[in-house]
Amino acid sequence: MGFLWTKQAAILDNIANAETPNYKEKVVTFEESLRSKIETAARGTTPRKLVRQVLETEDMAVTEQLVQTRMDDNGVNVTTQSIEAVRNAFQLRYVMSSINSDLAVLRSAVRGQ
């Protein structure tokens, strides 16, 4: 969930800065974020603590693309970013729906129904 929120913020930041000269597009990828979290948590910790540290950290790796799309060195394609924002919003919706249904099942189990 944190990954999707970070990704949405990066996309919206890209769209907001689409006309800023020398602005580089920000990209958030789950695999790179997870890998960097595991590498930092793995230094001097037990496997049990490793999982907890990886799951509890909030920050995600945000990288800048070095590709330019215009003469002013701006790397943002607004159309691509808009499509990605909609896609990410749908992913957020489905993750929230999944979490909500899981919580409903747990609530029923706790109540004994």
Coordinates of C-alpha atoms in Angstrom, one line a residue:
M1 CA 0.0 0.0 0.0
G2 CA 2.8 2.4 0.9
F3 CA 4.4 1.6 -2.5
L4 CA 1.3 2.6 -4.4
W5 CA 0.9 5.9 -2.4
T6 CA 4.6 6.8 -3.1
K7 CA 4.1 5.9 -6.7
Q8 CA 1.0 8.1 -7.0
A9 CA 2.8 11.0 -5.3
A10 CA 5.7 10.7 -7.8
I11 CA 3.4 10.6 -10.8
L12 CA 1.5 13.6 -9.6
D13 CA 4.8 15.4 -9.0
N14 CA 5.9 14.6 -12.5
I15 CA 2.6 16.0 -14.0
A16 CA 2.9 19.1 -11.9
N17 CA 6.4 19.7 -13.1
A18 CA 5.8 18.9 -16.8
E19 CA 6.7 22.5 -17.8
T20 CA 9.7 22.9 -15.5
P21 CA 13.0 23.1 -17.5
N22 CA 15.6 20.4 -16.5
Y23 CA 13.1 18.4 -14.5
K24 CA 13.7 14.7 -14.6
E25 CA 10.8 12.2 -14.4
K26 CA 10.6 10.4 -11.0
V27 CA 10.0 6.6 -11.1
V28 CA 9.1 4.3 -8.2
T29 CA 9.5 0.6 -8.7
F30 CA 8.5 -2.0 -6.1
E31 CA 11.4 -4.4 -6.9
E32 CA 14.1 -1.8 -6.4
S33 CA 12.5 -0.5 -3.2
L34 CA 12.2 -4.0 -1.8
R35 CA 15.7 -4.9 -2.7
S36 CA 17.2 -1.7 -1.1
K37 CA 15.1 -2.3 2.0
I38 CA 16.3 -5.9 2.3
E39 CA 20.0 -4.9 1.7
T40 CA 19.9 -2.2 4.4
A41 CA 18.0 -4.3 6.9
A42 CA 20.2 -7.4 6.3
R43 CA 23.3 -5.7 7.7
G44 CA 23.9 -7.2 11.1
T45 CA 20.4 -8.5 11.9
T46 CA 18.7 -11.8 12.4
P47 CA 16.3 -13.3 9.8
R48 CA 13.3 -12.7 12.1
K49 CA 14.2 -9.0 12.6
L50 CA 14.9 -8.7 8.9
V51 CA 11.3 -9.3 7.9
R52 CA 10.0 -6.9 10.5
Q53 CA 12.3 -4.2 9.4
V54 CA 11.5 -4.6 5.8
L55 CA 7.8 -4.6 6.3
E56 CA 7.8 -1.7 8.8
T57 CA 9.9 0.9 6.9
E58 CA 7.8 3.5 5.2
D59 CA 10.2 5.0 2.6
M60 CA 10.3 3.8 -1.0
A61 CA 13.1 4.3 -3.5
V62 CA 12.3 7.1 -5.9
T63 CA 14.7 7.4 -8.8
E64 CA 15.0 10.0 -11.6
Q65 CA 15.0 9.0 -15.2
L66 CA 17.8 10.4 -17.2
V67 CA 15.8 10.4 -20.5
Q68 CA 14.9 13.8 -21.9
T69 CA 11.8 14.2 -24.2
R70 CA 12.2 17.9 -25.0
M71 CA 14.8 20.5 -25.9
D72 CA 14.7 22.0 -22.4
D73 CA 15.8 18.7 -20.8
N74 CA 12.4 18.0 -19.3
G75 CA 11.8 14.2 -19.1
V76 CA 8.1 14.2 -18.5
N77 CA 5.6 12.8 -21.0
V78 CA 2.2 14.0 -19.6
T79 CA 0.1 11.5 -21.6
T80 CA 2.1 8.6 -20.3
Q81 CA 2.0 9.9 -16.7
S82 CA -1.7 10.5 -16.9
I83 CA -2.3 6.9 -18.0
E84 CA 0.0 5.7 -15.3
A85 CA -1.9 7.8 -12.7
V86 CA -5.2 6.2 -13.6
R87 CA -3.7 2.7 -13.6
N88 CA -2.2 3.3 -10.2
A89 CA -5.5 4.6 -8.9
F90 CA -7.2 1.4 -9.9
Q91 CA -4.5 -0.6 -8.2
L92 CA -5.0 1.4 -5.0
R93 CA -8.7 0.8 -5.3
Y94 CA -8.4 -2.9 -5.6
V95 CA -5.8 -3.2 -2.8
M96 CA -8.1 -1.2 -0.5
S97 CA -11.0 -3.4 -1.5
S98 CA -9.0 -6.5 -0.8
I99 CA -7.9 -5.3 2.6
N100 CA -11.4 -4.3 3.5
S101 CA -12.8 -7.8 2.6
D102 CA -10.0 -9.4 4.6
L103 CA -10.9 -7.3 7.6
A104 CA -14.6 -8.2 7.2
V105 CA -13.7 -11.9 7.3
L106 CA -11.5 -11.3 10.4
R107 CA -14.3 -9.3 12.1
S108 CA -16.8 -12.1 11.4
A109 CA -14.3 -14.7 12.8
V110 CA -13.7 -12.6 16.0
R111 CA -17.5 -12.2 16.5
G112 CA -18.0 -15.9 16.0
Q113 CA -20.5 -15.5 13.2

